[in-house]
């Protein structure tokens, strides 16, 4: 089977998503990391980025009606933000 080519509306929507997430979000993330003054600030910025995965998954399931991923995938998603949200960052030699 061969699906039809995407409509011009779909191409435009894809372009908007690519620009907003790929260019704007990456630029903001890198600027925030460069502005960070210490390891704790960098960890907070990284944890915020890791939290985006949870919001994207929730939006996909709730707004688009997609099925939940397998249990193994959910375990990985639940572990990632929990590991990065620790209020103390252990640095080597401290």
Tab-separated table of N, CA, C and O in Angstrom:
chain	number	residue	atom	x	y	z
A	1	UNK	N	0.841	-1.179	0.000
A	1	UNK	CA	0.000	0.000	0.000
A	1	UNK	C	0.882	1.237	0.000
A	1	UNK	O	1.926	1.268	0.641
A	2	UNK	N	0.422	2.251	-0.669
A	2	UNK	CA	1.140	3.523	-0.712
A	2	UNK	C	0.222	4.623	-0.188
A	2	UNK	O	-0.808	4.911	-0.795
A	3	UNK	N	0.620	5.221	0.920
A	3	UNK	CA	-0.221	6.311	1.447
A	3	UNK	C	-0.113	7.531	0.540
A	3	UNK	O	0.881	7.703	-0.177
A	4	UNK	N	-1.113	8.386	0.581
A	4	UNK	CA	-1.043	9.604	-0.237
A	4	UNK	C	0.013	10.564	0.313
A	4	UNK	O	0.400	10.489	1.480
A	5	UNK	N	0.477	11.445	-0.537
A	5	UNK	CA	1.441	12.463	-0.117
A	5	UNK	C	0.781	13.391	0.908
A	5	UNK	O	-0.449	13.561	0.904
A	6	UNK	N	1.563	13.968	1.808
A	6	UNK	CA	0.974	14.883	2.789
A	6	UNK	C	0.381	16.112	2.102
A	6	UNK	O	0.864	16.558	1.062
A	7	UNK	N	-0.661	16.631	2.722
A	7	UNK	CA	-1.286	17.840	2.189
A	7	UNK	C	-0.400	19.040	2.490
A	7	UNK	O	0.505	18.974	3.335
A	8	UNK	N	-0.653	20.139	1.841
A	8	UNK	CA	0.137	21.352	2.099
A	8	UNK	C	-0.059	21.820	3.537
A	8	UNK	O	0.868	22.354	4.151
A	9	UNK	N	-1.227	21.600	4.092
A	9	UNK	CA	-1.481	21.958	5.495
A	9	UNK	C	-0.608	21.126	6.433
A	9	UNK	O	-0.051	21.644	7.404
A	10	UNK	N	-0.477	19.841	6.153
A	10	UNK	CA	0.361	18.978	6.982
A	10	UNK	C	1.833	19.372	6.887
A	10	UNK	O	2.546	19.359	7.888
A	11	UNK	N	2.267	19.721	5.689
A	11	UNK	CA	3.648	20.148	5.512
A	11	UNK	C	3.906	21.434	6.288
A	11	UNK	O	4.931	21.585	6.961
A	12	UNK	N	2.972	22.380	6.229
A	12	UNK	CA	3.113	23.641	6.960
A	12	UNK	C	3.140	23.401	8.471
A	12	UNK	O	3.960	23.974	9.178
A	13	UNK	N	2.260	22.543	8.959
A	13	UNK	CA	2.234	22.231	10.392
A	13	UNK	C	3.539	21.572	10.822
A	13	UNK	O	4.080	21.880	11.891
A	14	UNK	N	4.058	20.677	10.004
A	14	UNK	CA	5.328	20.018	10.322
A	14	UNK	C	6.463	21.032	10.370
A	14	UNK	O	7.326	20.979	11.255
A	15	UNK	N	6.456	21.961	9.436
A	15	UNK	CA	7.473	23.009	9.423
A	15	UNK	C	7.394	23.862	10.681
A	15	UNK	O	8.421	24.181	11.297
A	16	UNK	N	6.189	24.219	11.099
A	16	UNK	CA	6.023	25.041	12.307
A	16	UNK	C	6.516	24.305	13.544
A	16	UNK	O	7.188	24.885	14.391
A	17	UNK	N	6.203	23.016	13.646
A	17	UNK	CA	6.668	22.230	14.792
A	17	UNK	C	8.187	22.116	14.771
A	17	UNK	O	8.848	22.271	15.803
A	18	UNK	N	8.756	21.864	13.613
A	18	UNK	CA	10.215	21.739	13.510
A	18	UNK	C	10.905	23.033	13.899
A	18	UNK	O	11.912	23.019	14.613
A	19	UNK	N	10.367	24.158	13.458
A	19	UNK	CA	10.976	25.439	13.814
A	19	UNK	C	10.840	25.738	15.295
A	19	UNK	O	11.785	26.164	15.944
A	20	UNK	N	9.645	25.511	15.845
A	20	UNK	CA	9.449	25.859	17.249
A	20	UNK	C	10.202	24.930	18.189
A	20	UNK	O	10.809	25.389	19.146
A	21	UNK	N	10.193	23.638	17.913
A	21	UNK	CA	10.879	22.727	18.830
A	21	UNK	C	12.353	22.580	18.492
A	21	UNK	O	13.186	22.509	19.396
A	22	UNK	N	12.675	22.552	17.241
A	22	UNK	CA	14.057	22.307	16.857
A	22	UNK	C	14.951	23.519	16.930
A	22	UNK	O	16.109	23.418	17.286
A	23	UNK	N	14.427	24.671	16.628
A	23	UNK	CA	15.258	25.871	16.583
A	23	UNK	C	15.054	26.728	17.829
A	23	UNK	O	16.002	27.005	18.563
A	24	UNK	N	13.832	27.131	18.073
A	24	UNK	CA	13.564	28.039	19.188
A	24	UNK	C	13.869	27.378	20.531
A	24	UNK	O	14.591	27.934	21.365
A	25	UNK	N	13.351	26.159	20.751
A	25	UNK	CA	13.564	25.489	22.039
A	25	UNK	C	15.036	25.166	22.273
A	25	UNK	O	15.540	25.324	23.384
A	26	UNK	N	15.723	24.726	21.234
A	26	UNK	CA	17.146	24.418	21.386
A	26	UNK	C	17.949	25.670	21.695
A	26	UNK	O	18.845	25.659	22.549
A	27	UNK	N	17.621	26.759	21.034
A	27	UNK	CA	18.311	28.021	21.301
A	27	UNK	C	18.093	28.465	22.744
A	27	UNK	O	19.043	28.860	23.432
A	28	UNK	N	16.846	28.390	23.209
A	28	UNK	CA	16.557	28.772	24.594
A	28	UNK	C	17.288	27.869	25.588
A	28	UNK	O	17.831	28.334	26.595
A	29	UNK	N	17.302	26.573	25.298
A	29	UNK	CA	17.979	25.627	26.184
A	29	UNK	C	19.479	25.934	26.268
A	29	UNK	O	20.046	25.998	27.366
A	30	UNK	N	20.113	26.152	25.126
A	30	UNK	CA	21.552	26.424	25.133
A	30	UNK	C	21.878	27.764	25.790
A	30	UNK	O	22.885	27.881	26.502
A	31	UNK	N	21.038	28.763	25.585
A	31	UNK	CA	21.261	30.055	26.244
A	31	UNK	C	21.131	29.918	27.758
A	31	UNK	O	21.903	30.521	28.516
A	32	UNK	N	20.153	29.143	28.202
A	32	UNK	CA	19.973	28.938	29.644
A	32	UNK	C	21.171	28.206	30.239
A	32	UNK	O	21.660	28.568	31.314
A	33	UNK	N	21.679	27.196	29.536
A	33	UNK	CA	22.847	26.470	30.048
A	33	UNK	C	24.077	27.361	30.100
A	33	UNK	O	24.866	27.282	31.032
A	34	UNK	N	24.242	28.209	29.101
A	34	UNK	CA	25.392	29.113	29.097
A	34	UNK	C	25.285	30.171	30.192
A	34	UNK	O	26.294	30.646	30.697
A	35	UNK	N	24.069	30.534	30.564
A	35	UNK	CA	23.869	31.545	31.599
A	35	UNK	C	23.966	30.958	33.004
A	35	UNK	O	24.074	31.707	33.981
A	36	UNK	N	23.933	29.646	33.124
A	36	UNK	CA	23.982	29.004	34.437
A	36	UNK	C	25.303	29.318	35.128
A	36	UNK	O	26.366	29.285	34.510
A	37	UNK	N	25.218	29.607	36.414
A	37	UNK	CA	26.392	29.995	37.182
A	37	UNK	C	27.042	28.840	37.933
A	37	UNK	O	28.194	28.928	38.312
A	38	UNK	N	26.292	27.773	38.161
A	38	UNK	CA	26.847	26.659	38.937
A	38	UNK	C	26.232	25.342	38.475
A	38	UNK	O	25.336	25.315	37.637
A	39	UNK	N	26.724	24.253	39.022
A	39	UNK	CA	26.268	22.921	38.631
A	39	UNK	C	24.799	22.701	38.981
A	39	UNK	O	24.090	21.988	38.269
A	40	UNK	N	24.338	23.312	40.060
A	40	UNK	CA	22.946	23.142	40.464
A	40	UNK	C	21.998	23.775	39.450
A	40	UNK	O	20.952	23.230	39.140
A	41	UNK	N	22.369	24.914	38.903
A	41	UNK	CA	21.548	25.561	37.876
A	41	UNK	C	21.524	24.728	36.598
A	41	UNK	O	20.477	24.585	35.970
A	42	UNK	N	22.658	24.179	36.233
A	42	UNK	CA	22.708	23.326	35.044
A	42	UNK	C	21.821	22.098	35.249
A	42	UNK	O	21.088	21.688	34.349
A	43	UNK	N	21.859	21.509	36.430
A	43	UNK	CA	21.028	20.345	36.719
A	43	UNK	C	19.543	20.700	36.635
A	43	UNK	O	18.740	19.912	36.127
A	44	UNK	N	19.172	21.875	37.107
A	44	UNK	CA	17.770	22.297	37.036
A	44	UNK	C	17.329	22.483	35.588
A	44	UNK	O	16.220	22.102	35.206
A	45	UNK	N	18.201	23.040	34.769
A	45	UNK	CA	17.882	23.234	33.347
A	45	UNK	C	17.743	21.881	32.659
A	45	UNK	O	16.801	21.653	31.893
A	46	UNK	N	18.649	20.968	32.947
A	46	UNK	CA	18.582	19.640	32.341
A	46	UNK	C	17.330	18.890	32.796
A	46	UNK	O	16.709	18.178	32.007
A	47	UNK	N	16.953	19.037	34.058
A	47	UNK	CA	15.748	18.383	34.562
A	47	UNK	C	14.508	18.936	33.882
A	47	UNK	O	13.556	18.194	33.604
A	48	UNK	N	14.510	20.224	33.601
A	48	UNK	CA	13.380	20.825	32.895
A	48	UNK	C	13.252	20.223	31.503
A	48	UNK	O	12.162	19.899	31.048
A	49	UNK	N	14.372	20.051	30.828
A	49	UNK	CA	14.332	19.454	29.497
A	49	UNK	C	13.861	18.003	29.573
A	49	UNK	O	13.090	17.554	28.727
A	50	UNK	N	14.288	17.259	30.569
A	50	UNK	CA	13.856	15.873	30.723
A	50	UNK	C	12.357	15.799	30.999
A	50	UNK	O	11.682	14.872	30.556
A	51	UNK	N	11.815	16.782	31.703
A	51	UNK	CA	10.382	16.817	31.980
A	51	UNK	C	9.544	17.015	30.741
A	51	UNK	O	8.367	16.642	30.711
A	52	UNK	N	10.129	17.567	29.681
A	52	UNK	CA	9.397	17.776	28.442
A	52	UNK	C	8.894	16.462	27.871
A	52	UNK	O	7.820	16.398	27.271
A	53	UNK	N	9.636	15.384	28.058
A	53	UNK	CA	9.238	14.076	27.546
A	53	UNK	C	7.916	13.650	28.167
A	53	UNK	O	7.021	13.141	27.477
A	54	UNK	N	7.757	13.892	29.457
A	54	UNK	CA	6.528	13.509	30.157
A	54	UNK	C	5.344	14.311	29.616
A	54	UNK	O	4.265	13.761	29.357
A	55	UNK	N	5.526	15.615	29.408
A	55	UNK	CA	4.442	16.439	28.889
A	55	UNK	C	4.074	16.065	27.456
A	55	UNK	O	2.901	16.057	27.083
A	56	UNK	N	5.067	15.752	26.650
A	56	UNK	CA	4.792	15.339	25.270
A	56	UNK	C	4.015	14.023	25.248
A	56	UNK	O	3.053	13.864	24.485
A	57	UNK	N	4.390	13.084	26.099
A	57	UNK	CA	3.685	11.809	26.182
A	57	UNK	C	2.252	12.008	26.659
A	57	UNK	O	1.314	11.455	26.086
A	58	UNK	N	2.067	12.818	27.695
A	58	UNK	CA	0.717	13.070	28.208
A	58	UNK	C	-0.156	13.744	27.150
A	58	UNK	O	-1.332	13.379	26.976
A	59	UNK	N	0.390	14.711	26.439
A	59	UNK	CA	-0.377	15.378	25.388
A	59	UNK	C	-0.755	14.428	24.276
A	59	UNK	O	-1.869	14.471	23.751
A	60	UNK	N	0.160	13.548	23.910
A	60	UNK	CA	-0.116	12.577	22.855
A	60	UNK	C	-1.247	11.638	23.260
A	60	UNK	O	-2.143	11.346	22.474
A	61	UNK	N	-1.226	11.192	24.493
A	61	UNK	CA	-2.244	10.257	24.966
A	61	UNK	C	-3.580	10.969	25.182
A	61	UNK	O	-4.631	10.505	24.721
A	62	UNK	N	-3.551	12.117	25.861
A	62	UNK	CA	-4.802	12.805	26.201
A	62	UNK	C	-5.428	13.565	25.032
A	62	UNK	O	-6.647	13.543	24.863
A	63	UNK	N	-4.614	14.231	24.252
A	63	UNK	CA	-5.161	15.072	23.183
A	63	UNK	C	-5.326	14.335	21.854
A	63	UNK	O	-6.249	14.637	21.095
A	64	UNK	N	-4.429	13.408	21.575
A	64	UNK	CA	-4.476	12.726	20.289
A	64	UNK	C	-5.066	11.321	20.367
A	64	UNK	O	-5.251	10.674	19.342
A	65	UNK	N	-5.319	10.851	21.585
A	65	UNK	CA	-5.938	9.539	21.744
A	65	UNK	C	-5.013	8.373	21.442
A	65	UNK	O	-5.479	7.273	21.143
A	66	UNK	N	-3.709	8.589	21.521
A	66	UNK	CA	-2.761	7.506	21.261
A	66	UNK	C	-2.746	6.554	22.457
A	66	UNK	O	-2.980	6.970	23.591
A	67	UNK	N	-2.458	5.273	22.218
A	67	UNK	CA	-2.382	4.335	23.346
A	67	UNK	C	-1.138	4.600	24.185
A	67	UNK	O	-0.158	5.150	23.696
A	68	UNK	N	-1.214	4.199	25.440
A	68	UNK	CA	-0.042	4.311	26.311
A	68	UNK	C	1.078	3.415	25.786
A	68	UNK	O	0.814	2.349	25.234
A	69	UNK	N	2.316	3.828	25.962
A	69	UNK	CA	3.441	2.966	25.558
A	69	UNK	C	3.493	1.726	26.446
A	69	UNK	O	2.856	1.674	27.503
A	70	UNK	N	4.289	0.728	26.058
A	70	UNK	CA	4.432	-0.474	26.891
A	70	UNK	C	4.965	-0.130	28.279
A	70	UNK	O	5.570	0.923	28.493
A	71	UNK	N	4.747	-1.042	29.203
A	71	UNK	CA	5.137	-0.827	30.597
A	71	UNK	C	6.629	-0.522	30.739
A	71	UNK	O	7.011	0.318	31.550
A	72	UNK	N	7.467	-1.169	29.955
A	72	UNK	CA	8.903	-0.932	30.036
A	72	UNK	C	9.240	0.516	29.689
A	72	UNK	O	10.096	1.143	30.303
A	73	UNK	N	8.565	1.045	28.679
A	73	UNK	CA	8.803	2.430	28.273
A	73	UNK	C	8.334	3.393	29.358
A	73	UNK	O	8.999	4.393	29.652
A	74	UNK	N	7.202	3.105	29.968
A	74	UNK	CA	6.708	3.971	31.050
A	74	UNK	C	7.648	3.951	32.246
A	74	UNK	O	7.837	4.973	32.910
A	75	UNK	N	8.260	2.794	32.508
A	75	UNK	CA	9.222	2.725	33.614
A	75	UNK	C	10.422	3.614	33.313
A	75	UNK	O	10.921	4.311	34.189
A	76	UNK	N	10.879	3.629	32.078
A	76	UNK	CA	11.999	4.480	31.699
A	76	UNK	C	11.662	5.950	31.806
A	76	UNK	O	12.461	6.761	32.289
A	77	UNK	N	10.459	6.323	31.396
A	77	UNK	CA	10.031	7.718	31.476
A	77	UNK	C	9.883	8.142	32.938
A	77	UNK	O	10.282	9.241	33.313
A	78	UNK	N	9.346	7.283	33.767
A	78	UNK	CA	9.149	7.653	35.173
A	78	UNK	C	10.482	7.740	35.912
A	78	UNK	O	10.627	8.521	36.845
A	79	UNK	N	11.472	6.986	35.501
A	79	UNK	CA	12.775	7.015	36.163
A	79	UNK	C	13.552	8.272	35.807
A	79	UNK	O	14.190	8.878	36.646
A	80	UNK	N	13.477	8.711	34.563
A	80	UNK	CA	14.302	9.825	34.091
A	80	UNK	C	14.073	11.122	34.863
A	80	UNK	O	15.006	11.687	35.405
A	81	UNK	N	12.834	11.651	34.963
A	81	UNK	CA	12.648	12.893	35.716
A	81	UNK	C	12.937	12.725	37.205
A	81	UNK	O	13.441	13.622	37.847
A	82	UNK	N	12.648	11.540	37.747
A	82	UNK	CA	12.905	11.320	39.167
A	82	UNK	C	14.397	11.386	39.451
A	82	UNK	O	14.828	11.949	40.452
A	83	UNK	N	15.185	10.834	38.557
A	83	UNK	CA	16.635	10.840	38.753
A	83	UNK	C	17.213	12.238	38.604
A	83	UNK	O	18.162	12.604	39.280
A	84	UNK	N	16.633	13.047	37.740
A	84	UNK	CA	17.205	14.364	37.494
A	84	UNK	C	16.602	15.450	38.378
A	84	UNK	O	17.044	16.578	38.345
A	85	UNK	N	15.599	15.120	39.196
A	85	UNK	CA	14.973	16.146	40.028
A	85	UNK	C	15.525	16.166	41.447
A	85	UNK	O	14.977	16.839	42.308
A	86	UNK	N	16.590	15.419	41.703
A	86	UNK	CA	17.212	15.414	43.021
A	86	UNK	C	17.661	16.835	43.364
A	86	UNK	O	18.244	17.533	42.552
A	87	UNK	N	17.353	17.257	44.575
A	87	UNK	CA	17.665	18.639	44.940
A	87	UNK	C	19.166	18.872	45.200
A	87	UNK	O	19.612	19.985	45.241
A	88	UNK	N	19.927	17.803	45.364
A	88	UNK	CA	21.374	17.927	45.594
A	88	UNK	C	22.105	17.216	44.471
A	88	UNK	O	21.853	16.068	44.179
A	89	UNK	N	23.028	17.884	43.853
A	89	UNK	CA	23.835	17.303	42.795
A	89	UNK	C	25.187	16.954	43.384
A	89	UNK	O	25.890	17.807	43.888
A	90	UNK	N	25.533	15.669	43.346
A	90	UNK	CA	26.811	15.228	43.881
A	90	UNK	C	27.893	15.463	42.831
A	90	UNK	O	27.811	14.935	41.732
A	91	UNK	N	28.877	16.227	43.158
A	91	UNK	CA	29.966	16.513	42.245
A	91	UNK	C	31.189	15.693	42.657
A	91	UNK	O	31.421	15.448	43.847
A	92	UNK	N	31.969	15.224	41.673
A	92	UNK	CA	33.171	14.473	42.016
A	92	UNK	C	34.107	15.308	42.899
A	92	UNK	O	34.316	16.487	42.645
A	93	UNK	N	34.624	14.703	43.932
A	93	UNK	CA	35.567	15.380	44.800
A	93	UNK	C	34.922	16.226	45.879
A	93	UNK	O	35.609	16.860	46.662
A	94	UNK	N	33.591	16.258	45.957
A	94	UNK	CA	32.922	17.062	47.013
A	94	UNK	C	32.358	16.167	48.078
A	94	UNK	O	31.880	15.160	47.921
